[in-house]
CSV table of C-alpha atoms in Angstrom, one decimal:
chain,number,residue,atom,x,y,z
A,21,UNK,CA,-138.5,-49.4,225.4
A,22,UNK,CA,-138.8,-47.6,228.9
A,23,UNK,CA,-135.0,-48.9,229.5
A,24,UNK,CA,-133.3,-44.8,230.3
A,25,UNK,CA,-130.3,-43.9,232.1
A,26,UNK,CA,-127.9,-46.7,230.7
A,27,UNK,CA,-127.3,-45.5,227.1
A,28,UNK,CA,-123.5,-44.8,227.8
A,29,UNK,CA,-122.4,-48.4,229.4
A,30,UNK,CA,-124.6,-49.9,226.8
A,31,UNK,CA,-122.5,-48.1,224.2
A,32,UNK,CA,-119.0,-49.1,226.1
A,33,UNK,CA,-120.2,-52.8,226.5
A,34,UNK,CA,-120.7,-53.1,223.1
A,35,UNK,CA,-117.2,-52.0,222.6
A,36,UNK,CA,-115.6,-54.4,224.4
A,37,UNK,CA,-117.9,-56.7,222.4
A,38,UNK,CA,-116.6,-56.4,219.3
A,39,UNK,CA,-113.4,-56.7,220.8
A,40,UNK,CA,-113.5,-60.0,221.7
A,41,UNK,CA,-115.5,-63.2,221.8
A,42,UNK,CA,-116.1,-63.7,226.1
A,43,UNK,CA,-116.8,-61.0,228.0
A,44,UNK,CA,-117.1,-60.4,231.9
A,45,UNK,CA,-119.5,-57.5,233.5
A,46,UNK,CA,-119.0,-57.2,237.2
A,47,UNK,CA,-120.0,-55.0,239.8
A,48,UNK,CA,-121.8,-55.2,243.6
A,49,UNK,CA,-124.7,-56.8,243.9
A,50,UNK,CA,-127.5,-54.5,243.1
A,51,UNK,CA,-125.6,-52.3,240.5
A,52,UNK,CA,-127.6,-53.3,237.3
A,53,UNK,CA,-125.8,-55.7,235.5
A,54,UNK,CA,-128.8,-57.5,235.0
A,55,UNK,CA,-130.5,-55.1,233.6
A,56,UNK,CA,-128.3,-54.0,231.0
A,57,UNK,CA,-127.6,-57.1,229.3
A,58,UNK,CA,-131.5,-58.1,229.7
A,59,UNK,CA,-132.8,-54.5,228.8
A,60,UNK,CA,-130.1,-52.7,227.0
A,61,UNK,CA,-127.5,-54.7,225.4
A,62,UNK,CA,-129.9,-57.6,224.1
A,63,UNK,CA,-132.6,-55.4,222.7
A,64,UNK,CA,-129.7,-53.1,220.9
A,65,UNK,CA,-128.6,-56.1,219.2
A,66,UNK,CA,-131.8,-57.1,218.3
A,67,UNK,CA,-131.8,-53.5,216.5
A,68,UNK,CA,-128.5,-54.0,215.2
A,69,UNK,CA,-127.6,-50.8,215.4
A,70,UNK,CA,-124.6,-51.1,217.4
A,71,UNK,CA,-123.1,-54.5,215.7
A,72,UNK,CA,-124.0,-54.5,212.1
A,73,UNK,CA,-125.7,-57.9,210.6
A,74,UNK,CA,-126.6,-58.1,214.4
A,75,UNK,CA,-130.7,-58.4,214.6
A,76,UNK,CA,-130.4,-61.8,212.4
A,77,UNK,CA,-128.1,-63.2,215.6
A,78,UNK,CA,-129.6,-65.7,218.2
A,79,UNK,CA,-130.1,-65.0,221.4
A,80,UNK,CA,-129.7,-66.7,224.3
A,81,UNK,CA,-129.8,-66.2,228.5
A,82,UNK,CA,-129.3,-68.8,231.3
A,83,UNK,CA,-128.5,-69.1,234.7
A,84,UNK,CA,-126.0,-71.7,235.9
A,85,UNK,CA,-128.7,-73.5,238.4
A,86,UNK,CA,-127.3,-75.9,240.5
A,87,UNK,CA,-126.3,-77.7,237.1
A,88,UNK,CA,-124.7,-75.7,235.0
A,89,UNK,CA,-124.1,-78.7,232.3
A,90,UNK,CA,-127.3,-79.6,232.4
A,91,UNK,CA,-128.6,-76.3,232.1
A,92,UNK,CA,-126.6,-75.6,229.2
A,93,UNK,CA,-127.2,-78.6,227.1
A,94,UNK,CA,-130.8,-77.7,227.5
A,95,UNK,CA,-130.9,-75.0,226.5
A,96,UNK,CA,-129.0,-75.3,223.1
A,97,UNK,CA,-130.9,-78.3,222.6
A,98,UNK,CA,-134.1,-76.7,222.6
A,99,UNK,CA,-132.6,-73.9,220.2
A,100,UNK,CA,-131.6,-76.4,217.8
A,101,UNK,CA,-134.5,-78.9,218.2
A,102,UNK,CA,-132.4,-81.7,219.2
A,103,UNK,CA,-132.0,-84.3,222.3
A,104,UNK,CA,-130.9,-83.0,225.3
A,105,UNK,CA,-129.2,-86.0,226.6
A,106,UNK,CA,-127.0,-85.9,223.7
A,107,UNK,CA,-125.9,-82.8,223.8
A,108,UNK,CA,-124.9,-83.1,227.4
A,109,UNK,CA,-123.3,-86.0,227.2
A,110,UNK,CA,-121.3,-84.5,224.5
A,111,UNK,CA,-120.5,-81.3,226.4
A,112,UNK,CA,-119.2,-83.6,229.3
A,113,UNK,CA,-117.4,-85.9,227.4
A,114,UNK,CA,-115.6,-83.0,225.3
A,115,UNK,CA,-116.0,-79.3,226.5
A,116,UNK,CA,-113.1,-78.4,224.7
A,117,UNK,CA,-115.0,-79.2,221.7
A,118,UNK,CA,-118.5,-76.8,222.4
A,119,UNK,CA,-117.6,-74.6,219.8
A,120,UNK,CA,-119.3,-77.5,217.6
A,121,UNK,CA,-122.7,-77.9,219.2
A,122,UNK,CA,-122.9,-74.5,219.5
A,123,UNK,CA,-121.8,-73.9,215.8
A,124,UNK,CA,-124.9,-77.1,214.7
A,125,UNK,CA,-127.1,-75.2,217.0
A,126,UNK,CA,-127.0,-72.0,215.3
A,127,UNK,CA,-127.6,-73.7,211.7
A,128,UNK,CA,-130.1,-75.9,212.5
A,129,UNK,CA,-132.2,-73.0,214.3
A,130,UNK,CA,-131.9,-71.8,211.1
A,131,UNK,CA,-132.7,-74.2,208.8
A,132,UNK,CA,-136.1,-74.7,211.2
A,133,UNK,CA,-136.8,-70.5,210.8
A,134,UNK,CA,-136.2,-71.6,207.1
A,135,UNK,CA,-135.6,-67.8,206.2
A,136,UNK,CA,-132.2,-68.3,205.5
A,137,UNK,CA,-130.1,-69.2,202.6
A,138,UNK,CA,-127.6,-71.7,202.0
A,139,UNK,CA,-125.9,-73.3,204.8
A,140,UNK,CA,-122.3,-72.5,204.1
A,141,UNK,CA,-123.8,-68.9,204.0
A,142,UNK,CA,-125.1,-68.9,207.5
A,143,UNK,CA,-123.1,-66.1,209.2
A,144,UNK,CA,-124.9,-65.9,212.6
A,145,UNK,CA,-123.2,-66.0,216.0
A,146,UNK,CA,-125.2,-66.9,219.0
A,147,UNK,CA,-125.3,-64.1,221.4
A,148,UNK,CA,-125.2,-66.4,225.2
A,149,UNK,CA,-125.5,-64.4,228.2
A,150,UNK,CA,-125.0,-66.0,231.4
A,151,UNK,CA,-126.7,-64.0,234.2
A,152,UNK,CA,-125.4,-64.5,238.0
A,153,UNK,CA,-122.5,-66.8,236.9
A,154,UNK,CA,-122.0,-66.9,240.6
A,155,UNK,CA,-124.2,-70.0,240.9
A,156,UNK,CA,-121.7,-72.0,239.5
A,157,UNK,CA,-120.0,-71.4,243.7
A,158,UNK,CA,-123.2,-70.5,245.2
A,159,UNK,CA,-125.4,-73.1,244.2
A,160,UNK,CA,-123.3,-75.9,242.3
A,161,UNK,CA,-120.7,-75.8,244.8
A,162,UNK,CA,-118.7,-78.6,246.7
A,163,UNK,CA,-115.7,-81.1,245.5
A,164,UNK,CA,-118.4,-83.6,243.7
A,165,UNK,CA,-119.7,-80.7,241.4
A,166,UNK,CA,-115.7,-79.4,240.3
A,167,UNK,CA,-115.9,-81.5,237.7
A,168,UNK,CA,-119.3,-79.7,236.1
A,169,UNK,CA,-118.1,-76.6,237.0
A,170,UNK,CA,-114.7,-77.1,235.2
A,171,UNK,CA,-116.3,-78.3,231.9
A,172,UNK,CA,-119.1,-75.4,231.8
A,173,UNK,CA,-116.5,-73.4,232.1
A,174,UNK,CA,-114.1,-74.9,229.2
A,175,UNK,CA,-117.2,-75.3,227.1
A,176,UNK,CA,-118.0,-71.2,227.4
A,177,UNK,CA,-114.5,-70.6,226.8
A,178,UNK,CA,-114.5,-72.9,223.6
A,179,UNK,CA,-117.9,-71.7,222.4
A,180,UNK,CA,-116.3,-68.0,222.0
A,181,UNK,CA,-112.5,-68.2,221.0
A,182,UNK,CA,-112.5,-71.9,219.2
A,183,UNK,CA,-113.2,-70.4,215.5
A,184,UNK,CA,-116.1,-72.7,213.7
A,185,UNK,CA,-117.6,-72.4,210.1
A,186,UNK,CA,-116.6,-71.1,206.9
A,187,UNK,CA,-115.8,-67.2,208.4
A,188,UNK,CA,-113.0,-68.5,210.6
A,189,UNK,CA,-115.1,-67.3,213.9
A,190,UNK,CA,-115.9,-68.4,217.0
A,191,UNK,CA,-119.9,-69.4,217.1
A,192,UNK,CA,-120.6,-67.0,220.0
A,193,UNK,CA,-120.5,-64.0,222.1
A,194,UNK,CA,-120.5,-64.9,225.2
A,195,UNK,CA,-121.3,-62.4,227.9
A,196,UNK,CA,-120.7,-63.7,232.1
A,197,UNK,CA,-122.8,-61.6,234.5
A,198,UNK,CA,-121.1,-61.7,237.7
A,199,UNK,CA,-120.9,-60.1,240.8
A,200,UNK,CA,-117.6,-58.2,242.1
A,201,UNK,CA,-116.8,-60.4,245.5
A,202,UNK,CA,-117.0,-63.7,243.0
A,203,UNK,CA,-113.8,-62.4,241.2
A,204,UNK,CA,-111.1,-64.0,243.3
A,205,UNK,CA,-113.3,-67.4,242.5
A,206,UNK,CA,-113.3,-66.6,238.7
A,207,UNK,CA,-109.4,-66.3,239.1
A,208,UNK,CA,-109.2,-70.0,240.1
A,209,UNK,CA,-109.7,-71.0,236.6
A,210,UNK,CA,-107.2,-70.4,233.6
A,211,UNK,CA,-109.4,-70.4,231.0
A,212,UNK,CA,-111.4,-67.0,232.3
A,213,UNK,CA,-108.1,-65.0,233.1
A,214,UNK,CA,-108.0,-63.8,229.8
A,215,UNK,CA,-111.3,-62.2,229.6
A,216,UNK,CA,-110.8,-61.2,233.1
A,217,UNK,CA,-107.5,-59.1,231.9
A,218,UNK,CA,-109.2,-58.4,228.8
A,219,UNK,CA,-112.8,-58.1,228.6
A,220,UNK,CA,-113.7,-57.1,232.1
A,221,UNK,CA,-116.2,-54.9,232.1
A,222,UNK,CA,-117.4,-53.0,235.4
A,223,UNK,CA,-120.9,-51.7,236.3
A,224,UNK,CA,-120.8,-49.2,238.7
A,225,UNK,CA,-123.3,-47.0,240.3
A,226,UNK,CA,-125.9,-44.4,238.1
A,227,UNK,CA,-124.2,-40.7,237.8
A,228,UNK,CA,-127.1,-38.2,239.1
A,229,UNK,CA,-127.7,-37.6,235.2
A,230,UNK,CA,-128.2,-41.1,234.4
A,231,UNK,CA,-130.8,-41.7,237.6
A,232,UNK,CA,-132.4,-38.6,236.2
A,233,UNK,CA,-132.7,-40.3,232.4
A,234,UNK,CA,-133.8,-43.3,234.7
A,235,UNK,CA,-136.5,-41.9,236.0
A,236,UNK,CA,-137.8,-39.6,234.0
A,237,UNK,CA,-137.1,-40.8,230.6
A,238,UNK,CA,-140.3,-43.6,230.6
């Protein structure tokens, strides 16, 4: 509510949104990305003002850690009430296939909220945000953890292009935070090129209007 100064990006990002299923916000360190996935773009989908049929949508935001895999499978399996173990053994054994989990995630959060209908009518997308994707190099780096790395990263990619469900669509928007002097290390793997030619989005610093808004408009 006293979020002022980013109403423009917000508006852009959600552009590049409905554009496509993975999306990549970049920037220097320091220039707000953070904040406007955490503070602007979550809380506007929430609204659903920008997105229609958007405030029903999950959401969800992580940090790699020093175990990305790990981190993931625990998360989704405290969204969808099920064993964590499992779901990171599945993610390991078959990122390609995270699309799935995420997919039984979404519908059994539902079926627990129990304010849905059907399940065939379940429509939702999980919205994932992963804040200071850097971690994957910074803090789950070294030749023993390339493995992890490489399958967090095919099960992201998989969880927001690999359609699931009746409506033909991927299960989730997935948004990477990460900073500017970590793209050359994004580069390294094939299956973020595409969102980095495609859904890049940059953060850049506040105009003098927008550190007005900032500052003035709590």
């Amino acid at each position: 509510d006293v979020f002022y100064g980013r109403e423009r990006l917000t508006a852009e990002l959600f552009g590049k949104l409905a554009g496509t299923g993975l999306v990549i916000v970049t920037g220097a360190s320091g220039a707000g990305k953070s904040s406007l996935l955490r503070a602007g773009v979550l809380p506007a989908l929430a609204r659903g003002l920008q997105l229609p049929g958007t405030a029903s949508w999950p959401r969800m935001v992580i940090t790699p850690t020093r175990d990305p895999l790990t981190e993931l499978a625990t998360h989704l399996a405290a969204f969808a009430g099920t064993d964590a173990a499992a779901v990171r053994r599945e993610l390991a054994a078959h990122p390609d296939q995270a699309h799935i989990s995420v997919r039984q995630a979404v519908i059994a959060n539902a079926v627990r909220r129990a304010d849905r209908g059907p399940v065939s009518s379940y429509a939702e997308r999980l919205v994932l945000v992963v804040d200071q994707f850097e971690q994957i190099f910074t803090l789950a780096s070294g030749e023993e953890r390339a493995a992890e790395r490489q399958s967090f990263v095919i099960a992201l990619r998989a969880a927001a292009t690999y359609p699931a469900g009746s409506a033909g669509v991927p299960p989730a928007l997935v948004v990477l935070a990460v900073r500017g002097d970590f793209w050359d290390r994004c580069a390294g793997y094939p299956e973020l090129t595409s969102a980095m030619q495609e859904g890049q989005f940059v953060v850049g610093p506040m105009t003098e209007s927008d550190l007005r808004r900032a500052i003035t408009g709590p």
